[in-house]
Amino acid sequence: AVTAAPWLTLMQQTAPAAKLCAIIHAGRGRYNWAFFDADDLYWRPTADDHAGGTGEDLIAALHAVEAPAIWLTGESDPAVAAAVAPLSHVTLLDPVSSWRRAGQLARLAALHFAAGTEDDLAALQPLYLRNP
C-alpha cells in the first residue's frame, strides 16, 4: 500500500485549530497554497484544490475566503509577512511551522495508513511539474 502525503497537507497539520492556508514556495517569486478546514483531518487536496501564483495572487485569495480568521502556515518569507500584516483576519504563524519535519510526515502517514487510505502511484502529480 502506498500513501502520499502532500506537503501542503503536512503544513496544515502544524496548526489544526482554525481555517488554514498552507503555503509553499514554488520558485521565481511564486507560491502554491491550499485552504484547509480545521475539522477535516483526512481531507486530501487534489491538484485542482491547489492554487498558485504571485504574492499578490495569494493576498487576493486570502481576501476572497469567507472565514472570520485564517491562519497562514508554511513557507512564509518577509514579503509574505509584510503583505499580510494589514489583514486583520489573517495570522501568520511562527516560521517553525514551515519545517518539513520527518516526525510530522510520519504521524500524518500513520493516520492515513490506519484509516486505510491508499493512493494510485500513477495518479500522483508533484506540484513542481505544473506550469506556473
PDB file of C-alpha atoms in Angstrom:
ATOM      1  CA  ALA A   1       0.000   0.000   0.000  1.00  0.00           C
ATOM      2  CA  VAL A   2       1.194   3.497  -0.830  1.00  0.00           C
ATOM      3  CA  THR A   3       0.090   6.674   0.903  1.00  0.00           C
ATOM      4  CA  ALA A   4       1.338  10.000  -0.401  1.00  0.00           C
ATOM      5  CA  ALA A   5       1.198  12.954   1.967  1.00  0.00           C
ATOM      6  CA  PRO A   6       1.170  16.238   0.045  1.00  0.00           C
ATOM      7  CA  TRP A   7       3.482  18.892   1.512  1.00  0.00           C
ATOM      8  CA  LEU A   8       0.632  21.375   1.858  1.00  0.00           C
ATOM      9  CA  THR A   9      -1.278  18.820   3.929  1.00  0.00           C
ATOM     10  CA  LEU A  10       1.798  18.405   6.106  1.00  0.00           C
ATOM     11  CA  MET A  11       1.927  22.171   6.636  1.00  0.00           C
ATOM     12  CA  GLN A  12      -1.754  22.149   7.661  1.00  0.00           C
ATOM     13  CA  GLN A  13      -1.057  19.587  10.364  1.00  0.00           C
ATOM     14  CA  THR A  14       1.165  22.017  12.262  1.00  0.00           C
ATOM     15  CA  ALA A  15      -1.796  24.112  13.485  1.00  0.00           C
ATOM     16  CA  PRO A  16      -5.175  22.419  13.019  1.00  0.00           C
ATOM     17  CA  ALA A  17      -7.350  24.815  15.076  1.00  0.00           C
ATOM     18  CA  ALA A  18      -8.626  27.359  12.509  1.00  0.00           C
ATOM     19  CA  LYS A  19      -9.271  27.825   8.800  1.00  0.00           C
ATOM     20  CA  LEU A  20      -5.775  27.421   7.442  1.00  0.00           C
ATOM     21  CA  CYS A  21      -3.961  28.478   4.344  1.00  0.00           C
ATOM     22  CA  ALA A  22      -0.842  26.386   3.855  1.00  0.00           C
ATOM     23  CA  ILE A  23       1.769  27.848   1.516  1.00  0.00           C
ATOM     24  CA  ILE A  24       4.967  26.589  -0.044  1.00  0.00           C
ATOM     25  CA  HIS A  25       7.488  28.320  -2.279  1.00  0.00           C
ATOM     26  CA  ALA A  26       7.114  27.435  -5.945  1.00  0.00           C
ATOM     27  CA  GLY A  27      10.185  29.354  -7.127  1.00  0.00           C
ATOM     28  CA  ARG A  28      10.606  32.518  -9.173  1.00  0.00           C
ATOM     29  CA  GLY A  29       8.650  34.590  -6.632  1.00  0.00           C
ATOM     30  CA  ARG A  30       5.629  32.319  -6.812  1.00  0.00           C
ATOM     31  CA  TYR A  31       3.778  30.268  -4.204  1.00  0.00           C
ATOM     32  CA  ASN A  32       1.436  27.291  -4.076  1.00  0.00           C
ATOM     33  CA  TRP A  33      -1.323  27.216  -1.468  1.00  0.00           C
ATOM     34  CA  ALA A  34      -4.421  25.361  -0.348  1.00  0.00           C
ATOM     35  CA  PHE A  35      -7.101  26.103   2.231  1.00  0.00           C
ATOM     36  CA  PHE A  36      -7.996  23.593   4.948  1.00  0.00           C
ATOM     37  CA  ASP A  37     -10.869  23.399   7.421  1.00  0.00           C
ATOM     38  CA  ALA A  38      -9.764  22.693  10.980  1.00  0.00           C
ATOM     39  CA  ASP A  39     -12.023  19.688  11.480  1.00  0.00           C
ATOM     40  CA  ASP A  40     -11.200  17.810   8.274  1.00  0.00           C
ATOM     41  CA  LEU A  41      -8.014  15.931   9.184  1.00  0.00           C
ATOM     42  CA  TYR A  42      -8.247  13.428   6.326  1.00  0.00           C
ATOM     43  CA  TRP A  43      -9.061  15.843   3.503  1.00  0.00           C
ATOM     44  CA  ARG A  44      -6.583  15.313   0.682  1.00  0.00           C
ATOM     45  CA  PRO A  45      -6.401  18.238  -1.734  1.00  0.00           C
ATOM     46  CA  THR A  46      -6.273  17.278  -5.379  1.00  0.00           C
ATOM     47  CA  ALA A  47      -4.279  19.186  -7.977  1.00  0.00           C
ATOM     48  CA  ASP A  48      -7.417  21.239  -8.677  1.00  0.00           C
ATOM     49  CA  ASP A  49      -7.694  22.220  -4.992  1.00  0.00           C
ATOM     50  CA  HIS A  50      -4.250  23.827  -5.056  1.00  0.00           C
ATOM     51  CA  ALA A  51      -3.787  27.387  -6.157  1.00  0.00           C
ATOM     52  CA  GLY A  52      -0.643  29.089  -7.300  1.00  0.00           C
ATOM     53  CA  GLY A  53       0.604  32.490  -8.218  1.00  0.00           C
ATOM     54  CA  THR A  54       2.433  35.558  -7.061  1.00  0.00           C
ATOM     55  CA  GLY A  55       2.321  37.093  -3.617  1.00  0.00           C
ATOM     56  CA  GLU A  56      -0.393  39.443  -4.884  1.00  0.00           C
ATOM     57  CA  ASP A  57      -2.452  36.440  -6.005  1.00  0.00           C
ATOM     58  CA  LEU A  58      -2.059  34.887  -2.554  1.00  0.00           C
ATOM     59  CA  ILE A  59      -3.262  38.091  -0.854  1.00  0.00           C
ATOM     60  CA  ALA A  60      -6.275  38.231  -3.194  1.00  0.00           C
ATOM     61  CA  ALA A  61      -7.082  34.614  -2.299  1.00  0.00           C
ATOM     62  CA  LEU A  62      -6.867  35.418   1.423  1.00  0.00           C
ATOM     63  CA  HIS A  63      -9.300  38.308   0.896  1.00  0.00           C
ATOM     64  CA  ALA A  64     -11.708  36.087  -1.058  1.00  0.00           C
ATOM     65  CA  VAL A  65     -12.083  33.370   1.587  1.00  0.00           C
ATOM     66  CA  GLU A  66     -15.150  33.816   3.763  1.00  0.00           C
ATOM     67  CA  ALA A  67     -13.791  32.998   7.200  1.00  0.00           C
ATOM     68  CA  PRO A  68     -13.618  35.094  10.365  1.00  0.00           C
ATOM     69  CA  ALA A  69      -9.999  34.052  10.883  1.00  0.00           C
ATOM     70  CA  ILE A  70      -7.310  32.452   8.750  1.00  0.00           C
ATOM     71  CA  TRP A  71      -4.025  31.074   9.986  1.00  0.00           C
ATOM     72  CA  LEU A  72      -1.281  31.259   7.382  1.00  0.00           C
ATOM     73  CA  THR A  73       1.219  28.453   7.810  1.00  0.00           C
ATOM     74  CA  GLY A  74       4.081  27.048   5.817  1.00  0.00           C
ATOM     75  CA  GLU A  75       6.957  28.582   3.936  1.00  0.00           C
ATOM     76  CA  SER A  76       6.460  32.275   4.561  1.00  0.00           C
ATOM     77  CA  ASP A  77       9.069  34.935   3.949  1.00  0.00           C
ATOM     78  CA  PRO A  78       9.477  38.660   4.706  1.00  0.00           C
ATOM     79  CA  ALA A  79       7.490  39.635   1.584  1.00  0.00           C
ATOM     80  CA  VAL A  80       4.510  37.500   2.638  1.00  0.00           C
ATOM     81  CA  ALA A  81       4.761  38.773   6.218  1.00  0.00           C
ATOM     82  CA  ALA A  82       4.653  42.391   5.025  1.00  0.00           C
ATOM     83  CA  ALA A  83       1.764  41.708   2.639  1.00  0.00           C
ATOM     84  CA  VAL A  84      -0.465  40.033   5.253  1.00  0.00           C
ATOM     85  CA  ALA A  85       0.324  42.479   8.084  1.00  0.00           C
ATOM     86  CA  PRO A  86      -2.630  44.786   7.200  1.00  0.00           C
ATOM     87  CA  LEU A  87      -5.080  41.850   7.028  1.00  0.00           C
ATOM     88  CA  SER A  88      -6.704  41.739  10.465  1.00  0.00           C
ATOM     89  CA  HIS A  89      -8.317  38.329   9.849  1.00  0.00           C
ATOM     90  CA  VAL A  90      -5.013  36.648   8.892  1.00  0.00           C
ATOM     91  CA  THR A  91      -2.481  35.440  11.450  1.00  0.00           C
ATOM     92  CA  LEU A  92       0.945  34.472  10.165  1.00  0.00           C
ATOM     93  CA  LEU A  93       2.121  31.563  12.282  1.00  0.00           C
ATOM     94  CA  ASP A  94       5.621  31.203  13.621  1.00  0.00           C
ATOM     95  CA  PRO A  95       8.187  30.238  10.958  1.00  0.00           C
ATOM     96  CA  VAL A  96       8.741  26.925  12.762  1.00  0.00           C
ATOM     97  CA  SER A  97       5.530  25.796  11.048  1.00  0.00           C
ATOM     98  CA  SER A  98       7.451  25.661   7.766  1.00  0.00           C
ATOM     99  CA  TRP A  99       9.852  22.964   8.905  1.00  0.00           C
ATOM    100  CA  ARG A 100       9.344  19.767   6.955  1.00  0.00           C
ATOM    101  CA  ARG A 101       9.935  17.504   9.908  1.00  0.00           C
ATOM    102  CA  ALA A 102      10.162  13.776   9.387  1.00  0.00           C
ATOM    103  CA  GLY A 103       8.152  13.212  12.564  1.00  0.00           C
ATOM    104  CA  GLN A 104       5.230  15.283  11.251  1.00  0.00           C
ATOM    105  CA  LEU A 105       5.291  13.388   7.976  1.00  0.00           C
ATOM    106  CA  ALA A 106       5.444  10.038   9.788  1.00  0.00           C
ATOM    107  CA  ARG A 107       2.493  10.981  12.015  1.00  0.00           C
ATOM    108  CA  LEU A 108       0.387  12.034   9.045  1.00  0.00           C
ATOM    109  CA  ALA A 109       1.307   8.884   7.114  1.00  0.00           C
ATOM    110  CA  ALA A 110       0.427   6.706  10.125  1.00  0.00           C
ATOM    111  CA  LEU A 111      -3.012   8.327  10.368  1.00  0.00           C
ATOM    112  CA  HIS A 112      -3.675   7.688   6.686  1.00  0.00           C
ATOM    113  CA  PHE A 113      -2.436   4.088   6.884  1.00  0.00           C
ATOM    114  CA  ALA A 114      -4.672   3.480   9.915  1.00  0.00           C
ATOM    115  CA  ALA A 115      -7.632   4.931   8.001  1.00  0.00           C
ATOM    116  CA  GLY A 116      -6.916   2.641   5.033  1.00  0.00           C
ATOM    117  CA  THR A 117      -6.071   5.479   2.661  1.00  0.00           C
ATOM    118  CA  GLU A 118      -4.232   4.330  -0.451  1.00  0.00           C
ATOM    119  CA  ASP A 119      -3.029   6.273  -3.461  1.00  0.00           C
ATOM    120  CA  ASP A 120      -2.531   5.213  -7.052  1.00  0.00           C
ATOM    121  CA  LEU A 121       1.115   5.919  -7.872  1.00  0.00           C
ATOM    122  CA  ALA A 122       0.181   6.696 -11.474  1.00  0.00           C
ATOM    123  CA  ALA A 123      -2.222   9.425 -10.312  1.00  0.00           C
ATOM    124  CA  LEU A 124       0.241  11.348  -8.119  1.00  0.00           C
ATOM    125  CA  GLN A 125       1.229  14.732  -9.522  1.00  0.00           C
ATOM    126  CA  PRO A 126       4.034  16.766  -7.931  1.00  0.00           C
ATOM    127  CA  LEU A 127       3.209  20.472  -7.881  1.00  0.00           C
ATOM    128  CA  TYR A 128       6.607  21.380  -9.307  1.00  0.00           C
ATOM    129  CA  LEU A 129       5.713  19.623 -12.573  1.00  0.00           C
ATOM    130  CA  ARG A 130       2.802  22.011 -13.188  1.00  0.00           C
ATOM    131  CA  ASN A 131       3.265  25.089 -15.318  1.00  0.00           C
ATOM    132  CA  PRO A 132       3.405  28.417 -13.439  1.00  0.00           C
TER     133      PRO A 132
END
